[in-house]
C-alpha cells in the first residue's frame, strides 16, 4: 500500500504524476507553465486526464541561470497553496533538493517531496519526517544539482542504484517518514549515460523486488532521444514504449508530460497483466 496525502494506492495500481514546471527555461515546455494561469490550467487538465499526483518544480534540472532558494520558494509556495485550495484531494509533490524549500512547501500543503538529486541536502528527509509527508529517494550517482554527467562509470549501475536508494529510504524511515509514503527512483539520466539508463530500465524488476514502490521519470529524456536519435519533440513514442516496459516490470508511479497517453499505456498493461478488467467487454458476447 502506497499512501500519499489523502490518497492510498494498491500495490498493482499504476499512478500518473503530472509535471508542472514553474520555470521560464524548462527543457521540454520552455516555460509554458511559468505564469500562474497556464500552470493552473495545466493542473486542471492533468487531473481530468487521470493524474493523481501533480509534481511542481521551481528549478529546471539542467544547467542554467542560478536560482536561489528564495526564488525557488517564490515560484512554488504560493502555487502549492492555490492547488491545495482548488484540488483538495490531489497529491501535491514538489521537486526540490533544498530542505528550506521543502519546509516552506510543506507548510503550504505539499504531500510529497521529490528529491531528484539523491539526498544532497540530508535535511530534506528530516523535513519530510517532521511534516509526515512522503519522500522520493533517487539515485543521482553523486552528481551535484543541475550538473550533467561526464564519463561516469559504474562496476554495476543497478547495484549502485539499489545501494543508494535503499540506504536513503531506510534513513528516511528511521527519521520518521512513514514507510508507506517512501518511494525509490532509479534516476534515469541523472548521473548516468544512455547505456546506464537502458540497463536501469531493463533490470527495473530488481528494484521492484525490494518491496519499495518504484517511481520512474522517463518523459522525453535524453536517453530516449539518444537511443532513437530523435530530437526533444519527437520522443513521445520512445517514452511510451519505455513506460510500457517499466509497467510490465512493476514500476508504480510515472512522472510524465503526456498524461492521457501515459494513462492509456498503463491501463492497457495492467489489463494484459490481469490487474485491471477491460473498460468494455462486448466482443463475442452478443
CSV table of C-alpha atoms in Angstrom, one decimal:
chain,number,residue,atom,x,y,z
A,1,UNK,CA,0.0,0.0,0.0
A,2,UNK,CA,1.3,3.4,-1.0
A,3,UNK,CA,-0.1,6.3,1.0
A,4,UNK,CA,0.4,9.9,-0.2
A,5,UNK,CA,-1.7,12.8,1.2
A,6,UNK,CA,-5.4,11.8,1.3
A,7,UNK,CA,-4.8,9.0,-1.2
A,8,UNK,CA,-3.9,5.4,-0.9
A,9,UNK,CA,-2.8,3.2,-3.9
A,10,UNK,CA,-2.8,-0.6,-4.0
A,11,UNK,CA,0.4,-2.5,-4.9
A,12,UNK,CA,-0.6,-3.1,-8.6
A,13,UNK,CA,-2.3,0.3,-9.1
A,14,UNK,CA,-0.2,2.4,-11.6
A,15,UNK,CA,-0.1,6.1,-10.7
A,16,UNK,CA,0.4,9.1,-13.0
A,17,UNK,CA,2.4,12.1,-11.7
A,18,UNK,CA,2.0,15.1,-14.0
A,19,UNK,CA,4.9,17.6,-14.4
A,20,UNK,CA,4.1,21.3,-13.8
A,21,UNK,CA,7.2,23.4,-14.1
A,22,UNK,CA,7.2,26.9,-12.6
A,23,UNK,CA,10.3,27.8,-14.5
A,24,UNK,CA,10.9,30.1,-17.5
A,25,UNK,CA,13.5,27.7,-19.0
A,26,UNK,CA,12.2,24.2,-18.6
A,27,UNK,CA,13.8,21.8,-21.0
A,28,UNK,CA,10.5,20.4,-22.5
A,29,UNK,CA,7.8,23.1,-22.4
A,30,UNK,CA,10.2,26.1,-22.4
A,31,UNK,CA,8.3,28.0,-19.7
A,32,UNK,CA,4.7,27.3,-20.8
A,33,UNK,CA,3.6,27.0,-17.2
A,34,UNK,CA,5.8,29.6,-15.6
A,35,UNK,CA,2.8,32.0,-15.1
A,36,UNK,CA,0.0,31.1,-12.7
A,37,UNK,CA,-2.9,31.0,-15.2
A,38,UNK,CA,-1.4,28.4,-17.6
A,39,UNK,CA,0.0,26.5,-14.7
A,40,UNK,CA,-3.4,26.1,-13.0
A,41,UNK,CA,-4.9,25.2,-16.4
A,42,UNK,CA,-2.3,22.5,-16.8
A,43,UNK,CA,-3.2,21.1,-13.3
A,44,UNK,CA,-6.9,21.0,-14.2
A,45,UNK,CA,-6.2,19.3,-17.5
A,46,UNK,CA,-3.8,16.8,-15.9
A,47,UNK,CA,-6.3,15.8,-13.2
A,48,UNK,CA,-9.1,15.5,-15.8
A,49,UNK,CA,-6.8,13.1,-17.8
A,50,UNK,CA,-6.1,10.9,-14.9
A,51,UNK,CA,-3.1,12.3,-13.0
A,52,UNK,CA,-3.3,11.5,-9.2
A,53,UNK,CA,-0.1,13.5,-8.4
A,54,UNK,CA,0.9,16.9,-9.5
A,55,UNK,CA,4.7,17.4,-9.4
A,56,UNK,CA,5.6,21.1,-9.1
A,57,UNK,CA,9.2,22.3,-9.8
A,58,UNK,CA,10.8,25.7,-9.4
A,59,UNK,CA,14.2,24.9,-10.8
A,60,UNK,CA,15.0,23.1,-14.1
A,61,UNK,CA,17.1,20.0,-13.7
A,62,UNK,CA,19.8,21.0,-16.2
A,63,UNK,CA,22.4,23.8,-16.1
A,64,UNK,CA,21.2,27.3,-16.4
A,65,UNK,CA,20.8,30.6,-14.6
A,66,UNK,CA,21.3,30.4,-10.9
A,67,UNK,CA,18.1,30.1,-8.9
A,68,UNK,CA,18.3,30.9,-5.2
A,69,UNK,CA,16.3,29.1,-2.6
A,70,UNK,CA,14.3,32.3,-2.1
A,71,UNK,CA,13.4,32.5,-5.8
A,72,UNK,CA,12.6,28.7,-5.9
A,73,UNK,CA,10.2,29.2,-3.0
A,74,UNK,CA,8.6,32.3,-4.6
A,75,UNK,CA,7.9,30.2,-7.7
A,76,UNK,CA,6.4,27.2,-5.8
A,77,UNK,CA,5.0,28.0,-2.4
A,78,UNK,CA,2.0,30.2,-3.3
A,79,UNK,CA,1.2,27.9,-6.2
A,80,UNK,CA,1.2,24.9,-3.9
A,81,UNK,CA,-1.3,26.7,-1.6
A,82,UNK,CA,-3.6,27.5,-4.6
A,83,UNK,CA,-3.5,24.0,-6.0
A,84,UNK,CA,-4.3,22.7,-2.5
A,85,UNK,CA,-7.3,25.0,-2.3
A,86,UNK,CA,-8.6,24.2,-5.7
A,87,UNK,CA,-7.9,20.4,-5.7
A,88,UNK,CA,-8.1,19.2,-2.1
A,89,UNK,CA,-7.8,15.5,-3.0
A,90,UNK,CA,-4.9,15.7,-5.5
A,91,UNK,CA,-1.5,14.6,-4.2
A,92,UNK,CA,0.9,17.6,-4.4
A,93,UNK,CA,4.5,16.8,-4.9
A,94,UNK,CA,7.3,19.4,-5.1
A,95,UNK,CA,10.5,18.7,-7.0
A,96,UNK,CA,13.3,20.2,-4.8
A,97,UNK,CA,16.5,19.2,-3.2
A,98,UNK,CA,16.6,22.0,-0.6
A,99,UNK,CA,15.4,21.5,2.9
A,100,UNK,CA,14.4,25.1,3.4
A,101,UNK,CA,12.2,25.0,0.2
A,102,UNK,CA,10.8,21.7,1.4
A,103,UNK,CA,9.8,23.2,4.7
A,104,UNK,CA,8.0,26.1,3.0
A,105,UNK,CA,6.0,24.0,0.6
A,106,UNK,CA,5.0,21.5,3.3
A,107,UNK,CA,3.6,24.5,5.3
A,108,UNK,CA,1.7,25.4,2.1
A,109,UNK,CA,0.1,21.9,1.8
A,110,UNK,CA,2.5,19.7,-0.1
A,111,UNK,CA,2.1,15.9,0.4
A,112,UNK,CA,5.4,14.6,-1.2
A,113,UNK,CA,8.9,15.8,-1.6
A,114,UNK,CA,10.5,14.6,-4.8
A,115,UNK,CA,14.3,14.7,-4.1
A,116,UNK,CA,15.6,14.1,-7.6
A,117,UNK,CA,19.3,14.7,-6.6
A,118,UNK,CA,19.7,11.8,-4.2
A,119,UNK,CA,19.8,13.3,-0.7
A,120,UNK,CA,22.4,16.0,-1.5
A,121,UNK,CA,20.7,18.0,1.3
A,122,UNK,CA,20.2,15.5,4.1
A,123,UNK,CA,17.9,17.9,5.8
A,124,UNK,CA,15.2,17.4,3.3
A,125,UNK,CA,14.4,13.9,4.7
A,126,UNK,CA,14.2,15.5,8.1
A,127,UNK,CA,11.6,17.9,6.8
A,128,UNK,CA,9.6,15.1,5.3
A,129,UNK,CA,9.7,13.3,8.7
A,130,UNK,CA,8.7,16.4,10.7
A,131,UNK,CA,5.7,17.0,8.5
A,132,UNK,CA,4.8,13.4,7.9
A,133,UNK,CA,4.9,13.7,4.1
A,134,UNK,CA,6.2,11.3,1.5
A,135,UNK,CA,9.7,11.3,0.1
A,136,UNK,CA,11.1,10.1,-3.3
A,137,UNK,CA,14.6,8.7,-2.8
A,138,UNK,CA,16.5,9.0,-6.1
A,139,UNK,CA,19.9,7.7,-7.4
A,140,UNK,CA,21.8,10.5,-9.0
A,141,UNK,CA,25.3,9.0,-9.0
A,142,UNK,CA,26.6,11.5,-6.5
A,143,UNK,CA,26.1,14.3,-9.0
A,144,UNK,CA,25.7,17.9,-7.8
A,145,UNK,CA,22.4,19.5,-8.6
A,146,UNK,CA,22.0,20.8,-12.1
A,147,UNK,CA,25.1,19.2,-13.5
A,148,UNK,CA,25.3,16.8,-16.4
A,149,UNK,CA,27.2,13.5,-16.2
A,150,UNK,CA,30.7,13.4,-17.7
A,151,UNK,CA,32.3,10.0,-18.4
A,152,UNK,CA,30.6,8.5,-15.3
A,153,UNK,CA,31.3,4.8,-14.7
A,154,UNK,CA,29.9,2.0,-12.5
A,155,UNK,CA,31.0,-1.5,-11.9
A,156,UNK,CA,27.3,-2.4,-11.8
A,157,UNK,CA,24.9,0.6,-12.2
A,158,UNK,CA,21.9,-1.3,-10.8
A,159,UNK,CA,23.8,-2.5,-7.8
A,160,UNK,CA,24.8,1.2,-7.1
A,161,UNK,CA,21.2,2.3,-7.6
A,162,UNK,CA,20.0,-0.2,-5.1
A,163,UNK,CA,22.7,0.6,-2.6
A,164,UNK,CA,21.9,4.3,-2.7
A,165,UNK,CA,18.1,4.3,-2.9
A,166,UNK,CA,17.6,1.7,-0.3
A,167,UNK,CA,20.0,3.5,2.0
A,168,UNK,CA,18.1,6.8,1.5
A,169,UNK,CA,14.8,5.0,2.1
A,170,UNK,CA,15.8,3.3,5.3
A,171,UNK,CA,17.3,6.5,6.6
A,172,UNK,CA,14.1,8.4,5.9
A,173,UNK,CA,12.0,5.8,7.7
A,174,UNK,CA,14.5,5.9,10.7
A,175,UNK,CA,14.0,9.6,10.8
A,176,UNK,CA,10.2,9.2,11.0
A,177,UNK,CA,9.0,9.4,7.4
A,178,UNK,CA,6.0,7.0,7.1
A,179,UNK,CA,7.3,3.8,5.4
A,180,UNK,CA,4.2,3.6,3.3
A,181,UNK,CA,5.0,7.0,1.9
A,182,UNK,CA,8.6,6.4,0.7
A,183,UNK,CA,9.4,5.7,-3.0
A,184,UNK,CA,12.6,4.8,-4.8
A,185,UNK,CA,13.6,6.2,-8.2
A,186,UNK,CA,16.5,4.9,-10.4
A,187,UNK,CA,17.1,8.4,-11.6
A,188,UNK,CA,17.2,7.9,-15.4
A,189,UNK,CA,19.7,10.3,-17.0
A,190,UNK,CA,20.8,11.7,-13.6
A,191,UNK,CA,24.5,10.8,-13.1
A,192,UNK,CA,24.1,8.3,-16.0
A,193,UNK,CA,24.8,7.9,-19.7
A,194,UNK,CA,22.3,6.4,-22.1
A,195,UNK,CA,23.5,2.8,-21.6
A,196,UNK,CA,23.2,3.1,-17.9
A,197,UNK,CA,19.6,4.3,-18.2
A,198,UNK,CA,18.7,1.5,-20.5
A,199,UNK,CA,20.2,-1.0,-18.1
A,200,UNK,CA,18.3,0.5,-15.2
A,201,UNK,CA,15.1,0.1,-17.2
A,202,UNK,CA,16.0,-3.5,-18.3
A,203,UNK,CA,16.7,-4.5,-14.7
A,204,UNK,CA,13.9,-2.5,-13.1
A,205,UNK,CA,12.4,-5.6,-11.6
A,206,UNK,CA,15.4,-5.8,-9.2
A,207,UNK,CA,14.2,-2.5,-7.7
A,208,UNK,CA,10.6,-3.7,-7.6
A,209,UNK,CA,11.6,-6.9,-5.8
A,210,UNK,CA,12.8,-4.8,-2.8
A,211,UNK,CA,9.2,-4.1,-1.9
A,212,UNK,CA,9.6,-0.3,-2.1
A,213,UNK,CA,7.2,1.4,-4.6
A,214,UNK,CA,9.3,2.4,-7.6
A,215,UNK,CA,8.9,5.8,-9.4
A,216,UNK,CA,10.3,6.3,-12.8
A,217,UNK,CA,10.8,9.7,-14.5
A,218,UNK,CA,11.2,8.8,-18.2
A,219,UNK,CA,9.4,11.5,-20.0
A,220,UNK,CA,11.1,12.7,-23.2
A,221,UNK,CA,14.6,12.3,-21.6
A,222,UNK,CA,17.9,12.3,-23.3
A,223,UNK,CA,18.4,8.5,-23.1
A,224,UNK,CA,15.2,8.1,-25.1
A,225,UNK,CA,16.4,10.7,-27.6
A,226,UNK,CA,19.8,9.1,-28.0
A,227,UNK,CA,18.5,5.6,-28.2
A,228,UNK,CA,16.3,6.5,-31.2
A,229,UNK,CA,18.3,9.5,-32.4
A,230,UNK,CA,15.3,11.8,-32.0
A,231,UNK,CA,15.1,15.5,-31.1
A,232,UNK,CA,13.2,16.6,-28.0
A,233,UNK,CA,9.8,17.0,-29.5
A,234,UNK,CA,9.9,13.5,-31.2
A,235,UNK,CA,10.5,11.3,-28.1
A,236,UNK,CA,6.9,10.6,-27.1
A,237,UNK,CA,6.7,7.2,-28.8
A,238,UNK,CA,10.0,6.1,-27.2
A,239,UNK,CA,8.9,7.4,-23.9
A,240,UNK,CA,5.6,5.4,-24.0
A,241,UNK,CA,7.5,2.3,-25.1
A,242,UNK,CA,9.8,2.6,-22.1
A,243,UNK,CA,6.7,3.3,-19.9
A,244,UNK,CA,5.1,0.0,-21.1
A,245,UNK,CA,8.2,-2.0,-20.3
A,246,UNK,CA,8.5,-0.3,-16.9
A,247,UNK,CA,4.9,-1.0,-16.1
A,248,UNK,CA,5.3,-4.7,-17.1
A,249,UNK,CA,8.3,-4.9,-14.8
A,250,UNK,CA,6.3,-3.4,-11.9
A,251,UNK,CA,7.1,0.3,-11.5
A,252,UNK,CA,4.2,2.1,-9.9
A,253,UNK,CA,4.5,5.9,-10.3
A,254,UNK,CA,5.3,7.6,-13.6
A,255,UNK,CA,6.4,11.2,-13.8
A,256,UNK,CA,5.2,12.5,-17.2
A,257,UNK,CA,4.4,15.3,-19.5
A,258,UNK,CA,1.8,13.4,-21.6
A,259,UNK,CA,-0.8,12.4,-19.1
A,260,UNK,CA,-3.6,11.0,-21.2
A,261,UNK,CA,-1.3,8.9,-23.4
A,262,UNK,CA,0.5,7.5,-20.4
A,263,UNK,CA,-2.7,6.7,-18.7
A,264,UNK,CA,-3.8,4.6,-21.7
A,265,UNK,CA,-0.5,2.7,-21.8
A,266,UNK,CA,-0.6,1.9,-18.1
A,267,UNK,CA,-4.3,0.8,-18.2
A,268,UNK,CA,-3.5,-1.5,-21.2
A,269,UNK,CA,-0.5,-3.1,-19.5
A,270,UNK,CA,-2.5,-3.5,-16.3
A,271,UNK,CA,-5.3,-5.3,-18.2
A,272,UNK,CA,-2.8,-7.6,-20.0
A,273,UNK,CA,-1.2,-8.4,-16.6
A,274,UNK,CA,-4.7,-9.2,-15.2
A,275,UNK,CA,-4.8,-6.4,-12.7
A,276,UNK,CA,-7.5,-4.4,-14.4
A,277,UNK,CA,-10.6,-5.6,-16.2
A,278,UNK,CA,-11.4,-4.1,-19.7
A,279,UNK,CA,-13.4,-0.9,-19.6
A,280,UNK,CA,-15.8,-2.6,-22.1
A,281,UNK,CA,-16.1,-6.3,-22.9
A,282,UNK,CA,-18.8,-6.9,-25.6
A,283,UNK,CA,-16.8,-8.6,-28.3
A,284,UNK,CA,-18.0,-12.2,-28.9
A,285,UNK,CA,-20.8,-11.9,-26.3
A,286,UNK,CA,-23.7,-10.6,-28.4
